[in-house]
XYZ file of C-alpha atoms in Angstrom:
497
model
C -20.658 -0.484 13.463
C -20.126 -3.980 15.257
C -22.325 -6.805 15.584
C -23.660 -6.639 19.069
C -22.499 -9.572 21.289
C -21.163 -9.877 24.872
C -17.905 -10.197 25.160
C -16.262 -13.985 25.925
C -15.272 -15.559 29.011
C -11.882 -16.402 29.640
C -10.371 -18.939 27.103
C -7.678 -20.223 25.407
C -7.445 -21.011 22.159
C -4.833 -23.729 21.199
C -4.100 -24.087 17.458
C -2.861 -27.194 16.246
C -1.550 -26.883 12.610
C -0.901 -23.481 13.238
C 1.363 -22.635 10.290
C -1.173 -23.822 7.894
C -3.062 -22.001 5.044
C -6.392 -22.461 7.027
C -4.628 -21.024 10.282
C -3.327 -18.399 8.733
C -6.260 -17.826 6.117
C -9.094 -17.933 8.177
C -9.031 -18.907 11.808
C -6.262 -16.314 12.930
C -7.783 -13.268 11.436
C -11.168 -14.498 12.920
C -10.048 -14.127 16.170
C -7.735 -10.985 15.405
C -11.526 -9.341 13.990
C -13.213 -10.537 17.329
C -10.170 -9.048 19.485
C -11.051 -5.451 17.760
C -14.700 -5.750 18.330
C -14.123 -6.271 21.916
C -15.019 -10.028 22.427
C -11.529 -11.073 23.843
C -10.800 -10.649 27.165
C -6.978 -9.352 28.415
C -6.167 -12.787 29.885
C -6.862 -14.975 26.450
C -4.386 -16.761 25.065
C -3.639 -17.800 21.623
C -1.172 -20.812 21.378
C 0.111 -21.937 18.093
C 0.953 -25.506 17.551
C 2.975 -27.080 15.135
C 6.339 -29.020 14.211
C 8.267 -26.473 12.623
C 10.923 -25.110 14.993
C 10.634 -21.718 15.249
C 10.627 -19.016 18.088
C 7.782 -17.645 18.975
C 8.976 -14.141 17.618
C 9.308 -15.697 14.023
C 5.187 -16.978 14.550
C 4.469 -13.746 15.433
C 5.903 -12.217 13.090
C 4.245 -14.925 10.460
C 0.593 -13.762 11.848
C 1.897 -10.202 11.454
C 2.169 -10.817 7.440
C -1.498 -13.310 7.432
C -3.460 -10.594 9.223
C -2.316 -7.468 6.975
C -3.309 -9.595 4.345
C -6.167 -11.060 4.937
C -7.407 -7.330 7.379
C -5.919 -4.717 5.199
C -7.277 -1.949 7.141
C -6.459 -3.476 10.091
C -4.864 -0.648 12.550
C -0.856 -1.297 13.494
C -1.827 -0.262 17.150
C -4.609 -3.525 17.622
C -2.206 -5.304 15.735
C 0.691 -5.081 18.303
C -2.293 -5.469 21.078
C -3.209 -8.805 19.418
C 0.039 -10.031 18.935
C 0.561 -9.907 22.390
C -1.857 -12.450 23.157
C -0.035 -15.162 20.538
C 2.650 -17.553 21.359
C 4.306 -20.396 19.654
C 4.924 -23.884 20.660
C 6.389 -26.394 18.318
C 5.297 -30.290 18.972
C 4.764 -33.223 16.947
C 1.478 -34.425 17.846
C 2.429 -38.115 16.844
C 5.262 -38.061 19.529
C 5.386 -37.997 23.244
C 8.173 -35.920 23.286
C 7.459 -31.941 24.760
C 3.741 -33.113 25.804
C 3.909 -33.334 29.891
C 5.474 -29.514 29.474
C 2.555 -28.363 26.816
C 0.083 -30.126 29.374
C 1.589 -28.525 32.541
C 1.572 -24.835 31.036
C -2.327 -25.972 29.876
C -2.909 -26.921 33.589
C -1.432 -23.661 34.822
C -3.567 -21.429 33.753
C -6.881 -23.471 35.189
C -10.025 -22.656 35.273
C -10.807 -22.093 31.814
C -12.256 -22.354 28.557
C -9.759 -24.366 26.517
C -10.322 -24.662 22.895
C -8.609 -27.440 20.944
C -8.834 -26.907 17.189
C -7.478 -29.396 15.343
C -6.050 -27.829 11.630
C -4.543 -30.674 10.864
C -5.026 -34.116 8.368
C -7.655 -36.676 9.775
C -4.617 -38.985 10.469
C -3.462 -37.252 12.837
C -6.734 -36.756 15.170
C -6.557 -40.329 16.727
C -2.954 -39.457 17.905
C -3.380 -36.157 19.030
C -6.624 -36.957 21.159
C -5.619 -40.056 22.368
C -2.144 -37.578 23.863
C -4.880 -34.528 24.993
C -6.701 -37.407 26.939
C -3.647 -39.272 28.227
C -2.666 -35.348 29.640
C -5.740 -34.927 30.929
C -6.512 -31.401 29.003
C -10.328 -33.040 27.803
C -12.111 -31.520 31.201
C -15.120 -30.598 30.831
C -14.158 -27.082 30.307
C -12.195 -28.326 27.232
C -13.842 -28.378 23.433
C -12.643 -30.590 20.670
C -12.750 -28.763 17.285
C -12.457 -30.732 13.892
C -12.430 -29.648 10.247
C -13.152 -31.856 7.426
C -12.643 -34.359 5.947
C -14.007 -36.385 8.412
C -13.306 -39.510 6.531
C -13.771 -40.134 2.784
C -15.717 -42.848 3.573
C -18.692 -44.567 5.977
C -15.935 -46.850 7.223
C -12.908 -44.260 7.773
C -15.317 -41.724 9.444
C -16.423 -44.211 12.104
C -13.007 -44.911 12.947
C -12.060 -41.338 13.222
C -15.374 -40.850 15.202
C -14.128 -43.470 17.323
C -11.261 -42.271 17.833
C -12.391 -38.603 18.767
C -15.113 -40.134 20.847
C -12.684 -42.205 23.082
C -11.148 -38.832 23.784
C -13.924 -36.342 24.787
C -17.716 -36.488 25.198
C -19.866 -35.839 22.133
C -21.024 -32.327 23.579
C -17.702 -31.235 23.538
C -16.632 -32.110 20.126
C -17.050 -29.343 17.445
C -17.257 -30.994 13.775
C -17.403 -27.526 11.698
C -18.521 -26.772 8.501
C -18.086 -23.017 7.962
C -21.010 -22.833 5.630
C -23.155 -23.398 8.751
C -21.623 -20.123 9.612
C -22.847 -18.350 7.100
C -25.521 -15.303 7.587
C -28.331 -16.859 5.258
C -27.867 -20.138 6.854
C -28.735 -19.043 9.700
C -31.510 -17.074 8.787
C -33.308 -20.129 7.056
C -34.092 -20.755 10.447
C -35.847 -17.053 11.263
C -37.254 -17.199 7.673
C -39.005 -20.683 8.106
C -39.635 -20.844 12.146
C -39.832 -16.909 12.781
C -42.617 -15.570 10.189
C -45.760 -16.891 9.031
C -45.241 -16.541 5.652
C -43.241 -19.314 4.383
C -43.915 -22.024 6.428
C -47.823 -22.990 5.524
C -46.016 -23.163 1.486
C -42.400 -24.984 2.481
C -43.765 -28.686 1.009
C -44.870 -30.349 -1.718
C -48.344 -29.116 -2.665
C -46.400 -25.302 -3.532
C -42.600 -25.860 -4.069
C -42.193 -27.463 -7.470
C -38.269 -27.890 -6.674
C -34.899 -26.701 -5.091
C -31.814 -25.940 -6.306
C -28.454 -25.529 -4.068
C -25.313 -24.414 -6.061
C -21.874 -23.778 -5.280
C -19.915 -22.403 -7.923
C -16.103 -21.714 -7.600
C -13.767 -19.877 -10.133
C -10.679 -20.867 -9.142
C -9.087 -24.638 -9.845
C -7.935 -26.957 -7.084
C -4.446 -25.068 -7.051
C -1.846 -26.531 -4.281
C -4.863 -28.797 -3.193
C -3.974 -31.100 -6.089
C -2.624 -34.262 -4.296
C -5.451 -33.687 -1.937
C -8.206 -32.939 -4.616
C -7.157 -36.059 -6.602
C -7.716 -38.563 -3.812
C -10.867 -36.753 -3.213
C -12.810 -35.040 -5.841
C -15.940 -32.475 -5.789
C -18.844 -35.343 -4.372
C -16.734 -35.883 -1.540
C -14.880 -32.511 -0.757
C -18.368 -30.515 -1.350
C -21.721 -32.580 -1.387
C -20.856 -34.977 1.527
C -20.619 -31.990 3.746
C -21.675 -28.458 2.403
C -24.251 -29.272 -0.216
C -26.057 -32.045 2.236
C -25.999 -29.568 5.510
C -27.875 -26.680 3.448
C -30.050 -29.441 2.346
C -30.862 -30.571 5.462
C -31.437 -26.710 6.709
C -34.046 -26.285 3.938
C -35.670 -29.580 4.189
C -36.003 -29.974 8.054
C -39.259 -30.167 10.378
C -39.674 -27.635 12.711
C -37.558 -28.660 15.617
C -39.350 -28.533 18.958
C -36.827 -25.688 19.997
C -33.418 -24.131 19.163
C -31.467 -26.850 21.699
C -29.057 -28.444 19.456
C -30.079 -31.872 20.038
C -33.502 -30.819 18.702
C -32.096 -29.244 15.591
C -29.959 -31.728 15.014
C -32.510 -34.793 15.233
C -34.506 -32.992 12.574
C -31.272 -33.087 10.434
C -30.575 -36.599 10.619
C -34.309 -37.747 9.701
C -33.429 -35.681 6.699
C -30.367 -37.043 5.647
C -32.195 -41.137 6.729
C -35.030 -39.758 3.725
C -32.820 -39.182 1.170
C -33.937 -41.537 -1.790
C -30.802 -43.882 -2.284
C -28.401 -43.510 -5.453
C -26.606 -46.586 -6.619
C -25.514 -48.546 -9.768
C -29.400 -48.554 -10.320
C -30.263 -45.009 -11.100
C -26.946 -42.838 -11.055
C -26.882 -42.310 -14.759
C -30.389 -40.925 -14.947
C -29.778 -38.544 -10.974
C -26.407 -37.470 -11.799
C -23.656 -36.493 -13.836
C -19.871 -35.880 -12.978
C -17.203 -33.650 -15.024
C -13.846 -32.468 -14.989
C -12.321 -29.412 -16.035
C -10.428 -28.344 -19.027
C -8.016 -25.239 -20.728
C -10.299 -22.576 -21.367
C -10.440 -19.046 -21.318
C -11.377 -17.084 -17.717
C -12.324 -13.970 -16.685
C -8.036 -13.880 -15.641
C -6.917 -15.391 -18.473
C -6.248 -18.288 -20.162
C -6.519 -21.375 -17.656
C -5.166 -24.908 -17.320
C -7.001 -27.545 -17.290
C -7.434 -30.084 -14.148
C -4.503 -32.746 -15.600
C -2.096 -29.871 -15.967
C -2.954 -28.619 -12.763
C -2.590 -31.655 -10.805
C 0.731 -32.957 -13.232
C -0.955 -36.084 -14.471
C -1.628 -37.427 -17.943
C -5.227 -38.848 -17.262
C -7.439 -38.750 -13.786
C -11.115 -39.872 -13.373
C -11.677 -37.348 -10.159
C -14.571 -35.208 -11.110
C -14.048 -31.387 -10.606
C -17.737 -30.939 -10.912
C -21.097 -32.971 -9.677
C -24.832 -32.158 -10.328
C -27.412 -34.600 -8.958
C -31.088 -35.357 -7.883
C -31.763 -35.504 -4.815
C -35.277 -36.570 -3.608
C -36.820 -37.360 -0.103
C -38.876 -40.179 0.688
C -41.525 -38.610 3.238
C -44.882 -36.376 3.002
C -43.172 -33.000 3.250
C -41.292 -33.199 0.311
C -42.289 -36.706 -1.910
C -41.799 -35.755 -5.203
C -40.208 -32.281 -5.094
C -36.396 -32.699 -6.925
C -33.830 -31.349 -4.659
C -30.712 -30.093 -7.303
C -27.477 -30.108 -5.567
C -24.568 -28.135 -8.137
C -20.891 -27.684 -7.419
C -17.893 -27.081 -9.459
C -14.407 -25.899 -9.917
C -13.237 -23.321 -12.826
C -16.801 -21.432 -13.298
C -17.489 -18.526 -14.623
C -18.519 -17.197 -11.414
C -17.914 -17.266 -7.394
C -21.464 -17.965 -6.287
C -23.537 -19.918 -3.677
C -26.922 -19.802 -4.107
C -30.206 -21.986 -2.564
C -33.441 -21.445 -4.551
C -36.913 -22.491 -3.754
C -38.907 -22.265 -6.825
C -42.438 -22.546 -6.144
C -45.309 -24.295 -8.433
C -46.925 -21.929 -11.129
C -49.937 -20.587 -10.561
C -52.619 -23.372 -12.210
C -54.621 -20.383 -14.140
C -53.660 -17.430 -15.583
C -56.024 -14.061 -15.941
C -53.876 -12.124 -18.217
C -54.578 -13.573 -21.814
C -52.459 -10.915 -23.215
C -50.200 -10.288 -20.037
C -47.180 -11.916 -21.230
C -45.533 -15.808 -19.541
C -46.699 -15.735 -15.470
C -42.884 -16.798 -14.388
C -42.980 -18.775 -11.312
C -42.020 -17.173 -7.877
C -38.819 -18.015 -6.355
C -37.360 -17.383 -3.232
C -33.564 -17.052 -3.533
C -30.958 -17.085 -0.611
C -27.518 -16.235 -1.336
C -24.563 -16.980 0.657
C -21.928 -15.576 -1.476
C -20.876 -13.303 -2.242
C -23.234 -10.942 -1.006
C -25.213 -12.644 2.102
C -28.651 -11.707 1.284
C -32.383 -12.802 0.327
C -34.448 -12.658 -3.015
C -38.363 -12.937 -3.387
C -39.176 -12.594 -7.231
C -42.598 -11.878 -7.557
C -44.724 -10.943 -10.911
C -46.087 -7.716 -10.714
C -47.864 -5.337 -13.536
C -45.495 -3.131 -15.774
C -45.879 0.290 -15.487
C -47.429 2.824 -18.166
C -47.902 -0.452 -20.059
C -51.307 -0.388 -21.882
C -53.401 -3.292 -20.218
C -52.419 -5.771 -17.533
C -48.855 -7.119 -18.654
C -46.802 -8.406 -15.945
C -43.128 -8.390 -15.145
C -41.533 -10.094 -12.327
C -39.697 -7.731 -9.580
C -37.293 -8.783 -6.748
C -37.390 -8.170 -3.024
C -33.657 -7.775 -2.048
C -33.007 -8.171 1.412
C -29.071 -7.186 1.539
C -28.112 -8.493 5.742
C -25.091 -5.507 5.556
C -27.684 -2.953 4.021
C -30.777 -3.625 5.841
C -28.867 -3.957 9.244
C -25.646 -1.423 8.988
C -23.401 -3.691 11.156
C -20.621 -5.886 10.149
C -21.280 -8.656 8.935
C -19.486 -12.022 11.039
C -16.918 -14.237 8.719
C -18.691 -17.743 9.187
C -15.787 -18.469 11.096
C -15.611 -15.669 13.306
C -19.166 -16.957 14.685
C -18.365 -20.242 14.785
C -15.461 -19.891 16.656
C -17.733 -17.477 19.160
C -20.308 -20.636 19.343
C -17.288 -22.995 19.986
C -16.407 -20.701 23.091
C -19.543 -20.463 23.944
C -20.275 -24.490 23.904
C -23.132 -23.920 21.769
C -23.647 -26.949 19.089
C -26.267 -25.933 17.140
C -24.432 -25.438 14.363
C -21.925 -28.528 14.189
C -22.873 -31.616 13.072
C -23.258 -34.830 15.343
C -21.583 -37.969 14.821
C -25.151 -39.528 13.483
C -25.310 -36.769 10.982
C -21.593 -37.550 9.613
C -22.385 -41.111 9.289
C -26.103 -40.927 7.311
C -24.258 -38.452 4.529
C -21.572 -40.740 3.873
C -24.276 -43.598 3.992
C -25.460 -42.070 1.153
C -23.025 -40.980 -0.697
C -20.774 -44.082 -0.698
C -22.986 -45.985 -2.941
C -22.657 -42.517 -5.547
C -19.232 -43.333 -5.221
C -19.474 -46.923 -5.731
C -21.335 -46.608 -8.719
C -19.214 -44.502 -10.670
C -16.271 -46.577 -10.118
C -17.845 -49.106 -11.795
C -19.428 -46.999 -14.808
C -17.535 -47.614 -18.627
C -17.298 -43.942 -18.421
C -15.453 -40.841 -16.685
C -16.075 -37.425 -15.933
C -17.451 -35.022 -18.892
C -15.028 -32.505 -20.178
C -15.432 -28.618 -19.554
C -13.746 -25.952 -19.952
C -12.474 -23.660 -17.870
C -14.441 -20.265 -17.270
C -18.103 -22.222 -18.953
C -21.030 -23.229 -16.721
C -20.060 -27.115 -16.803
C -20.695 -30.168 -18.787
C -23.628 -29.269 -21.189
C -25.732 -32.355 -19.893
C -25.786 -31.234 -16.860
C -27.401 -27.682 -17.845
C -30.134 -30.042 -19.660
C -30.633 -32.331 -16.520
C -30.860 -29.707 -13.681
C -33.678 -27.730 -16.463
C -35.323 -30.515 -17.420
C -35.585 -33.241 -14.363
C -32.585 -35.579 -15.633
C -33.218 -35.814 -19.465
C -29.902 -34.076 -20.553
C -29.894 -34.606 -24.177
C -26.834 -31.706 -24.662
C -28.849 -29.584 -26.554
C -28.825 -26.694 -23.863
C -26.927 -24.016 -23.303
C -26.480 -22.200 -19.738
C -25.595 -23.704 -16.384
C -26.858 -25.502 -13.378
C -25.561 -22.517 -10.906
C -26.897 -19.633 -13.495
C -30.791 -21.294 -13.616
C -30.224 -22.270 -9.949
C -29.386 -17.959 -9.853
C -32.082 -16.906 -12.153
């Protein structure tokens, strides 16, 4: 059963970096899944952008091979149907050459949504949207799409805002972070602003702390060169970690208008407690992978991945976050991500205090309730409660779980993150893509991280491959930052339960 949804006005969507992993990954079969549910129209058009020289026949024929992998139940007949709708234009964005033809076969076809999404390196957005302005293809029909990373930097992501923002008009820019996308995301916002419940117990006074892990299994793979220049704070916390963050920590907006949404998320971000030289040793702790054995095998280690003797990019990042205002003062916010864990898993858990007196002298340890939201890879929600065991002989207690499972509980397909952003982008609605404000307070805050670990005596901790991370960092995310490596476990399994 499909998702019901109405289907889209008429559009365009043009696909710059079209040939890409991402295009062909992601954003092609996105569409391809909305085209069988209905949503695109005859008249849409798909446009493929990128240097290579190729016909349009050999693109085709490119997306043919993406979506059978990436759909493999896919039907041949919607295939052909879909294919139909995709063409091919090769043009270097940096050059002026083939642009007044792109920008008269744009015009041609006017009124209509046009959707701009830019797959390609940062360096190349000034460029491009300085040409798509210069054409005149940023009417107010036309939205600006832009993947990370926006910057690696404060300074380099207000020059690419800049530059973006010289272009088109901030409500037509589309800065997307497919996590936003995500089924539980969303539904923080029903769970906290749609029940009593929760709400009355989302602060200080009942949540004793909250833990956000992303755990990955695989290594950084043809991302090396990328990775390397990069490394897990900036390629996951700036962005992914900070916006669920900012989901969970948020005031009630006034309403579900975007600006109001997005306000609350940048007085978020403008509490966060800063990190520096100070206090990064005692709030966080950085490691990089090693050999080790997997789940598939023996794997290599980061430095054979990436074909360098030595490296100081950290692979993997666990840190304390904490908010300076009445909501949440005190309450540790855990933020865990890392490359070549044991398991793919993404996770946000609000543990709440324990109860201050316990009835049941001989009931066994009163565990604390959590509340567990997981994004992957089953979209779902957890309550663990403590309830009695049964046919026990007194009152001894054992805690239970609520499972909410969105695919079970609903029977309808579930939406890839990007299939409903890409909707939303269509749609114009920017509730869930981040504002220019919102790029610039993460990276105010996580430049001085940065900062300070360039200028620490020491690197990343070694891990290997397939274990739970550096064993400090299982001691500081169960113990408030006193990792004395006597633990065993890992931040993502205790963020888990």
């Amino acid at each position: 059963m499909n998702s019901p949804s109405a289907p889209l006005a008429a559009f365009d969507f043009v696909l710059f970096g079209a040939t890409g992993d991402l295009a062909l990954r992601k954003l092609l079969p996105a569409l391809f899944r909305q085209f069988v549910d209905g949503r695109l129209r005859g008249d849409n058009g798909i446009l493929g952008v990128a240097r290579e020289a190729q016909s349009a026949e050999d693109f085709r024929l490119t997306v043919q091979d993406a979506l059978r992998r990436a759909v493999p139940d896919a039907d041949e007949a919607h295939l052909d149907a879909f294919l139909e709708h995709v063409d091919y234009l090769a043009l270097d964005a940096t050059r002026d050459e083939g642009w007044e033809a792109f920008a008269a076969a744009c015009h041609a076809r006017d009124p209509r949504v046009r959707v701009f999404y830019l797959s390609v390196g940062p360096e190349i957005f000034a460029p491009l949207c300085a040409r798509l302005a210069r054409y005149k293809l940023n009417g107010p029909d036309s939205r600006l799409v832009v993947e990370k990373p926006l910057g690696r930097d404060l300074a380099s992501a207000v020059a690419i805002n800049d530059a973006i923002g010289a272009a088109f008009p901030e409500r037509q820019i589309f800065r997307i972070d497919h996590y936003l996308g995500k089924e539980t995301v969303q539904n923080l916002l029903a769970l906290r602003f749609g029940n009593a419940l929760f709400e009355p117990l989302w602060n200080t006074s009942h949540i004793e702390q909250v833990r956000i892990t992303v755990a990955e299994t695989l290594g950084v793979g043809s991302r090396g060169p990328y990775y390397d220049a990069t490394g897990a704070l900036r390629d996951m916390v700036q962005n992914h970690l900070l916006q669920l963050l900012c989901m969970i920590a948020m005031e009630p907006p006034s309403s579900l208008d975007p600006d109001a949404i997005r306000d609350e998320k940048l007085k978020v971000l403008r509490a966060l407690k800063p990190i520096d030289f100070g206090n990064a040793g005692r709030l966080t702790v950085r490691g990089q992978y090693r050999g080790g054995l997997t789940a598939d095998g023996m794997a290599r280690g980061y430095l054979e991945d990436i074909g360098k003797p030595a490296s100081g990019t950290e692979t993997f990042v666990a840190l304390k976050a904490e908010l300076s205002n009445w909501r949440w003062a005190g309450v540790p916010f855990y933020l865990v991500t890392g490359k070549r864990l044991p398991e793919q898993l993404a996770e946000i858990e609000i543990r709440f205090r324990s109860i201050p007196h316990s009835i049941f002298a001989d009931g066994g340890p009163i565990a604390a309730n959590r509340l567990v939201l997981r994004l992957q890879p089953d979209e779902g929600i957890k309550l663990l409660l403590m309830s009695k065991y049964p046919d026990s002989d007194g009152l001894h207690l054992s805690p239970v779980s609520l499972d909410v499972d969105f695919a079970e509980a609903f029977r309808v397909r579930q939406l890839d993150a990007y299939e409903r952003l890409l909707l939303d982008v269509v749609r114009g609605k920017l509730t869930l893509f981040m504002h220019r404000d919102e790029i610039e307070a993460a990276w105010r805050w996580i430049d001085p991280i940065v900062q300070a670990w360039s200028r620490a005596s020491t690197g990343p901790l070694p891990y290997g491959a397939g274990s739970w991370g550096p064993t400090a960092a299982a001691a500081f995310v169960q113990r408030g930052g006193e990792p004395d490596g006597s633990l065993e476990g890992s931040p993502a399994r205790l963020a888990g339960g």
